[in-house]
Short mmCIF file of C-alpha atoms in Angstrom, two decimals:
data_model
loop_
_atom_site.label_atom_id
_atom_site.label_comp_id
_atom_site.label_asym_id
_atom_site.label_seq_id
_atom_site.Cartn_x
_atom_site.Cartn_y
_atom_site.Cartn_z
CA UNK A 1 7.94 -51.26 -52.86
CA UNK A 2 6.76 -53.29 -49.39
CA UNK A 3 3.79 -50.93 -46.71
CA UNK A 4 5.23 -50.57 -42.58
CA UNK A 5 3.26 -52.94 -41.18
CA UNK A 6 0.87 -51.08 -38.33
CA UNK A 7 1.04 -51.90 -35.97
CA UNK A 8 4.77 -50.67 -36.07
CA UNK A 9 3.92 -47.43 -38.08
CA UNK A 10 1.61 -46.74 -34.19
CA UNK A 11 4.59 -47.94 -32.45
CA UNK A 12 6.81 -45.01 -33.59
CA UNK A 13 3.93 -42.58 -34.05
CA UNK A 14 3.54 -43.25 -30.32
CA UNK A 15 7.17 -42.77 -29.76
CA UNK A 16 7.40 -39.61 -31.37
CA UNK A 17 4.58 -37.98 -29.40
CA UNK A 18 6.26 -39.20 -25.99
CA UNK A 19 9.25 -37.59 -27.33
CA UNK A 20 6.79 -34.16 -27.95
CA UNK A 21 5.65 -34.51 -24.38
CA UNK A 22 5.84 -31.13 -22.51
CA UNK A 23 5.05 -30.31 -19.12
CA UNK A 24 5.46 -27.07 -17.67
CA UNK A 25 6.87 -25.70 -14.74
CA UNK A 26 4.96 -24.42 -11.99
CA UNK A 27 5.16 -20.56 -11.96
CA UNK A 28 3.27 -17.33 -9.90
CA UNK A 29 1.55 -15.51 -11.04
CA UNK A 30 -0.43 -11.84 -9.13
CA UNK A 31 -3.05 -11.55 -10.23
CA UNK A 32 -2.96 -7.36 -10.68
CA UNK A 33 0.73 -6.99 -10.46
CA UNK A 34 1.51 -3.52 -10.73
CA UNK A 35 1.97 -1.41 -13.36
CA UNK A 36 5.54 0.28 -14.45
CA UNK A 37 4.15 3.95 -14.19
CA UNK A 38 3.48 2.71 -9.61
CA UNK A 39 6.78 2.94 -7.79
CA UNK A 40 7.96 -0.11 -5.80
CA UNK A 41 8.69 -1.80 -3.05
CA UNK A 42 11.93 -1.82 -3.72
CA UNK A 43 12.50 1.59 -4.85
CA UNK A 44 13.88 3.85 -2.29
CA UNK A 45 14.21 8.14 -2.84
CA UNK A 46 16.99 10.17 -2.32
CA UNK A 47 16.09 10.60 0.87
CA UNK A 48 12.64 9.10 2.98
CA UNK A 49 12.26 8.89 7.00
CA UNK A 50 11.36 5.99 8.27
CA UNK A 51 8.57 4.49 9.97
CA UNK A 52 7.62 3.11 12.95
CA UNK A 53 5.04 0.47 12.35
CA UNK A 54 3.73 -3.25 14.39
CA UNK A 55 1.62 -5.76 12.45
CA UNK A 56 -1.11 -6.04 15.12
CA UNK A 57 -2.95 -9.42 13.90
CA UNK A 58 -3.64 -11.10 11.06
CA UNK A 59 -5.91 -14.06 11.54
CA UNK A 60 -7.22 -16.70 8.23
CA UNK A 61 -11.66 -15.40 7.73
CA UNK A 62 -11.63 -18.27 5.10
CA UNK A 63 -13.45 -21.87 5.88
CA UNK A 64 -9.60 -23.50 5.03
CA UNK A 65 -7.81 -25.00 7.50
CA UNK A 66 -10.32 -25.13 10.07
CA UNK A 67 -11.01 -28.00 11.85
CA UNK A 68 -12.59 -29.26 14.83
CA UNK A 69 -9.97 -30.08 16.21
CA UNK A 70 -7.80 -26.19 16.19
CA UNK A 71 -8.56 -23.59 18.84
CA UNK A 72 -9.52 -19.98 18.14
CA UNK A 73 -5.15 -19.48 18.75
CA UNK A 74 -4.05 -22.17 16.65
CA UNK A 75 -4.38 -20.39 13.48
CA UNK A 76 -0.94 -21.58 10.12
CA UNK A 77 -2.92 -19.57 7.83
CA UNK A 78 -3.52 -16.70 9.42
CA UNK A 79 0.79 -16.93 10.95
CA UNK A 80 1.37 -17.60 7.57
CA UNK A 81 0.40 -14.45 6.38
CA UNK A 82 1.47 -12.38 9.36
CA UNK A 83 5.28 -13.80 8.93
CA UNK A 84 4.89 -12.45 4.97
CA UNK A 85 3.67 -9.44 5.66
CA UNK A 86 6.92 -8.66 7.81
CA UNK A 87 9.36 -9.89 6.34
CA UNK A 88 8.55 -8.09 2.86
CA UNK A 89 8.09 -5.28 5.32
CA UNK A 90 11.23 -5.32 6.85
CA UNK A 91 13.36 -6.13 3.71
CA UNK A 92 11.40 -2.87 1.43
CA UNK A 93 13.73 -0.98 3.62
CA UNK A 94 11.26 1.81 4.81
CA UNK A 95 10.07 0.87 8.21
CA UNK A 96 11.06 0.34 11.52
CA UNK A 97 9.07 -3.34 12.19
CA UNK A 98 8.70 -3.96 15.86
CA UNK A 99 7.50 -7.21 17.41
CA UNK A 100 2.93 -8.11 18.28
CA UNK A 101 1.73 -10.69 17.86
CA UNK A 102 4.88 -12.48 19.90
CA UNK A 103 5.01 -9.88 22.22
CA UNK A 104 4.69 -12.07 25.62
CA UNK A 105 7.90 -13.29 24.58
CA UNK A 106 9.46 -11.04 24.08
CA UNK A 107 8.28 -8.66 27.62
CA UNK A 108 9.54 -11.77 29.37
CA UNK A 109 13.19 -12.32 28.42
CA UNK A 110 13.57 -8.96 28.45
CA UNK A 111 12.37 -9.54 32.18
CA UNK A 112 14.76 -12.89 32.43
CA UNK A 113 17.59 -9.51 31.14
CA UNK A 114 16.18 -7.12 32.72
CA UNK A 115 16.17 -4.52 29.66
CA UNK A 116 12.39 -3.69 29.56
CA UNK A 117 12.16 -0.66 26.49
CA UNK A 118 9.31 -1.68 24.78
CA UNK A 119 8.55 1.45 21.27
CA UNK A 120 5.34 2.61 20.73
CA UNK A 121 4.75 2.32 17.25
CA UNK A 122 3.15 4.79 14.63
CA UNK A 123 0.91 2.77 13.12
CA UNK A 124 -0.58 -0.60 12.85
CA UNK A 125 -1.35 -3.15 10.34
CA UNK A 126 -4.33 -5.99 10.89
CA UNK A 127 -5.25 -7.63 8.19
CA UNK A 128 -6.90 -10.49 7.02
CA UNK A 129 -7.14 -13.76 4.15
CA UNK A 130 -10.76 -13.32 3.18
CA UNK A 131 -10.88 -15.43 0.56
CA UNK A 132 -8.38 -19.34 -0.34
CA UNK A 133 -9.54 -21.77 -2.54
CA UNK A 134 -8.04 -24.45 -5.08
CA UNK A 135 -8.74 -26.13 -8.14
CA UNK A 136 -8.20 -29.06 -10.62
CA UNK A 137 -8.79 -28.83 -14.07
CA UNK A 138 -7.01 -30.49 -17.49
CA UNK A 139 -7.88 -32.11 -20.66
CA UNK A 140 -7.83 -35.65 -22.31
CA UNK A 141 -7.54 -36.41 -25.79
CA UNK A 142 -7.18 -39.84 -27.55
CA UNK A 143 -4.04 -40.49 -26.33
CA UNK A 144 -2.82 -37.49 -23.88
CA UNK A 145 -3.92 -35.74 -20.63
CA UNK A 146 -3.25 -32.22 -19.10
CA UNK A 147 -3.78 -31.35 -15.28
CA UNK A 148 -3.59 -27.93 -13.64
CA UNK A 149 -3.65 -27.15 -10.50
CA UNK A 150 -4.21 -23.14 -9.04
CA UNK A 151 -3.92 -21.68 -5.42
CA UNK A 152 -6.20 -18.16 -5.28
CA UNK A 153 -5.52 -16.09 -1.96
CA UNK A 154 -7.39 -12.93 -1.37
CA UNK A 155 -6.08 -10.82 1.86
CA UNK A 156 -7.82 -7.08 3.11
CA UNK A 157 -5.61 -5.44 5.03
CA UNK A 158 -5.99 -1.34 7.13
CA UNK A 159 -4.27 0.89 8.40
CA UNK A 160 -5.01 2.46 11.92
CA UNK A 161 -3.65 6.06 13.17
CA UNK A 162 -2.58 4.31 17.17
CA UNK A 163 -2.66 7.93 18.42
CA UNK A 164 -6.56 7.78 18.06
CA UNK A 165 -6.83 4.67 16.78
CA UNK A 166 -9.31 5.69 13.48
CA UNK A 167 -8.69 2.92 10.89
CA UNK A 168 -7.52 5.34 7.98
CA UNK A 169 -6.15 2.89 4.87
CA UNK A 170 -7.70 -0.24 3.67
CA UNK A 171 -6.82 -2.45 0.73
CA UNK A 172 -6.92 -5.57 -0.93
CA UNK A 173 -4.03 -7.79 -2.61
CA UNK A 174 -4.79 -11.32 -4.63
CA UNK A 175 -2.53 -13.96 -6.14
CA UNK A 176 -2.86 -16.46 -7.71
CA UNK A 177 -0.27 -20.09 -8.18
CA UNK A 178 -0.84 -22.94 -10.62
CA UNK A 179 1.42 -25.69 -12.01
CA UNK A 180 0.60 -28.44 -15.03
CA UNK A 181 1.52 -31.97 -15.98
CA UNK A 182 0.88 -33.23 -18.59
CA UNK A 183 1.27 -37.62 -19.99
CA UNK A 184 0.61 -39.18 -22.62
CA UNK A 185 -0.30 -42.84 -23.18
CA UNK A 186 0.28 -43.18 -19.80
CA UNK A 187 3.26 -42.05 -20.01
CA UNK A 188 4.56 -37.64 -18.03
CA UNK A 189 4.52 -36.65 -15.66
CA UNK A 190 2.33 -37.33 -12.79
CA UNK A 191 0.11 -34.77 -10.52
CA UNK A 192 0.40 -35.40 -7.04
CA UNK A 193 -1.56 -32.72 -4.71
CA UNK A 194 1.17 -29.58 -4.29
CA UNK A 195 0.61 -28.02 -1.60
CA UNK A 196 3.94 -25.34 -2.02
CA UNK A 197 0.97 -23.88 -4.31
CA UNK A 198 -0.67 -22.47 -1.43
CA UNK A 199 2.05 -20.09 -0.01
CA UNK A 200 2.46 -18.72 -3.70
CA UNK A 201 -0.64 -17.94 -4.09
CA UNK A 202 -0.78 -16.36 -0.43
CA UNK A 203 3.08 -14.51 -0.83
CA UNK A 204 2.17 -13.22 -4.60
CA UNK A 205 -1.00 -12.40 -2.71
CA UNK A 206 0.83 -10.20 0.52
CA UNK A 207 3.27 -9.49 -2.40
CA UNK A 208 0.65 -7.03 -3.98
CA UNK A 209 -0.85 -5.50 -1.43
CA UNK A 210 2.67 -4.21 -0.25
CA UNK A 211 2.33 -1.15 -2.85
CA UNK A 212 -0.50 0.14 -1.60
CA UNK A 213 0.97 -0.09 2.06
CA UNK A 214 4.44 2.02 1.72
CA UNK A 215 3.24 4.93 -0.42
CA UNK A 216 -0.56 5.28 2.26
CA UNK A 217 2.19 5.37 4.87
CA UNK A 218 5.24 7.54 3.52
CA UNK A 219 2.44 9.87 2.37
CA UNK A 220 1.28 10.53 6.13
CA UNK A 221 4.35 13.14 7.65
CA UNK A 222 7.44 12.03 9.18
CA UNK A 223 8.21 13.31 12.89
CA UNK A 224 11.08 12.73 15.04
CA UNK A 225 11.68 14.01 19.24
CA UNK A 226 14.21 17.04 20.78
CA UNK A 227 16.03 14.51 22.66
CA UNK A 228 17.75 17.65 24.31
CA UNK A 229 18.80 21.12 24.20
CA UNK A 230 22.30 23.27 24.69
CA UNK A 231 22.77 25.76 23.48
CA UNK A 232 22.30 26.82 19.99
CA UNK A 233 21.75 22.26 19.36
CA UNK A 234 19.47 19.91 19.55
CA UNK A 235 20.01 16.81 19.24
CA UNK A 236 16.89 14.39 17.72
CA UNK A 237 16.41 11.20 17.04
CA UNK A 238 17.05 9.41 13.66
CA UNK A 239 20.14 9.31 12.19
CA UNK A 240 22.12 9.10 8.31
CA UNK A 241 19.88 5.35 8.21
CA UNK A 242 16.46 7.47 7.64
CA UNK A 243 18.19 9.87 4.99
CA UNK A 244 19.41 12.61 6.95
CA UNK A 245 22.84 13.74 6.09
CA UNK A 246 24.71 16.58 7.34
CA UNK A 247 23.62 20.10 5.89
CA UNK A 248 20.01 18.51 5.64
CA UNK A 249 17.19 21.42 6.72
CA UNK A 250 14.38 20.75 8.88
CA UNK A 251 11.48 22.59 11.23
CA UNK A 252 11.07 22.46 14.73
CA UNK A 253 6.99 22.94 14.93
CA UNK A 254 4.93 23.47 18.04
CA UNK A 255 2.35 21.33 19.01
CA UNK A 256 -1.06 22.94 18.81
CA UNK A 257 -3.87 22.01 21.27
CA UNK A 258 -6.21 19.26 21.82
CA UNK A 259 -9.73 19.91 21.68
CA UNK A 260 -12.65 17.65 21.58
CA UNK A 261 -14.76 18.02 19.30
CA UNK A 262 -18.62 17.26 20.53
CA UNK A 263 -19.42 15.92 17.25
CA UNK A 264 -17.19 13.45 16.09
CA UNK A 265 -16.17 12.41 19.85
CA UNK A 266 -12.38 12.65 18.93
CA UNK A 267 -9.73 15.10 20.10
CA UNK A 268 -8.70 17.27 17.35
CA UNK A 269 -5.03 18.80 17.11
CA UNK A 270 -5.08 21.86 16.44
CA UNK A 271 -3.04 22.86 13.60
CA UNK A 272 1.01 23.19 14.17
CA UNK A 273 2.83 26.74 14.15
CA UNK A 274 6.22 26.22 13.26
CA UNK A 275 8.91 28.18 15.55
CA UNK A 276 11.84 28.05 13.68
CA UNK A 277 14.60 25.49 11.26
CA UNK A 278 17.67 23.76 11.81
CA UNK A 279 20.46 22.93 10.31
CA UNK A 280 22.30 18.73 10.63
CA UNK A 281 25.62 19.22 11.88
CA UNK A 282 26.42 16.02 12.61
CA UNK A 283 25.13 12.15 12.58
CA UNK A 284 25.97 9.58 15.86
CA UNK A 285 24.20 6.40 16.14
CA UNK A 286 25.40 2.57 15.50
CA UNK A 287 21.56 1.51 14.39
CA UNK A 288 18.72 1.84 13.67
CA UNK A 289 17.23 2.92 17.33
CA UNK A 290 20.06 4.60 18.61
CA UNK A 291 20.64 6.99 16.21
CA UNK A 292 20.39 11.01 16.18
CA UNK A 293 21.54 13.82 14.80
CA UNK A 294 22.81 16.79 15.78
CA UNK A 295 21.91 20.09 15.04
CA UNK A 296 22.18 23.52 14.56
CA UNK A 297 19.32 26.30 15.75
CA UNK A 298 19.57 28.67 12.90
CA UNK A 299 15.42 30.22 12.07
CA UNK A 300 13.88 31.00 15.57
CA UNK A 301 13.63 30.65 19.15
CA UNK A 302 12.66 27.73 21.04
CA UNK A 303 13.30 28.54 24.31
CA UNK A 304 11.41 27.67 27.84
CA UNK A 305 9.59 25.72 24.76
CA UNK A 306 7.10 22.62 25.66
CA UNK A 307 5.30 20.32 23.37
CA UNK A 308 7.68 20.51 19.99
CA UNK A 309 8.99 17.92 17.23
CA UNK A 310 10.91 18.08 14.76
CA UNK A 311 9.08 17.21 10.92
CA UNK A 312 10.10 17.27 6.86
CA UNK A 313 10.33 21.04 5.34
CA UNK A 314 7.09 21.54 3.96
CA UNK A 315 7.86 22.05 0.33
CA UNK A 316 5.57 25.81 -1.07
#
């Protein structure tokens, strides 16, 4: 029986090894994914009321992306994180999202068209990228080598009540993205610097913090104003795009007196008083910012009263 020459045997083993070499594809891995019991951003309840929200500032507080050639206004990482947060807030379908970082551009266009009508918001979101880093690792064997690139990001956000300026909630989001390449005896993928990992890690961190933002804002009472009173009917802002439908009942409240506290220095609004109840009988408007509802008063009297607003009926 003839023996296989050592050179041919070694070459065969090497070719088989090369054929078996695999390279994993880039993956996006949030460090703290939401649990199955945590409410998801995309799942809307049967009825919801959209709050008005704006992202006031989102900055890069890390050393990444900074150089002597950039000034304080040039913050690509912060602007990228801000845009990602804007997009996710809009796609959630739960908010009326207003522009703030590019407010001067909006004002300039409004002056050109002669239609200046800026709308105030209920909540401002302020945040920053507080941690960002990359690492490269891998393993080297007799004939094989792997290289792993990892990007990690951390964002911090605060929610601010526009009426008082009080920061009433903070949240942290963390994200990670990695890619791996491998080779055997010089054959296989070569790993270059993958800049898209930065974007994926920041996107994962923003997604991680979104549920906390949505849930906290939705905990705050929804309210809207009375546009007009006409006998036994009232017209209010908000329609079917905010979950209202014909037959819904809403409460009319009289705003409590505002009193300044000597202890805290804040103006404190005393508890509101429910003075009536209305039922939605019709809806009008063709967009989120122009729609409204016509309601009939079924309980109470609102004649000659001011500082009124409409809110959800409080459940006992």
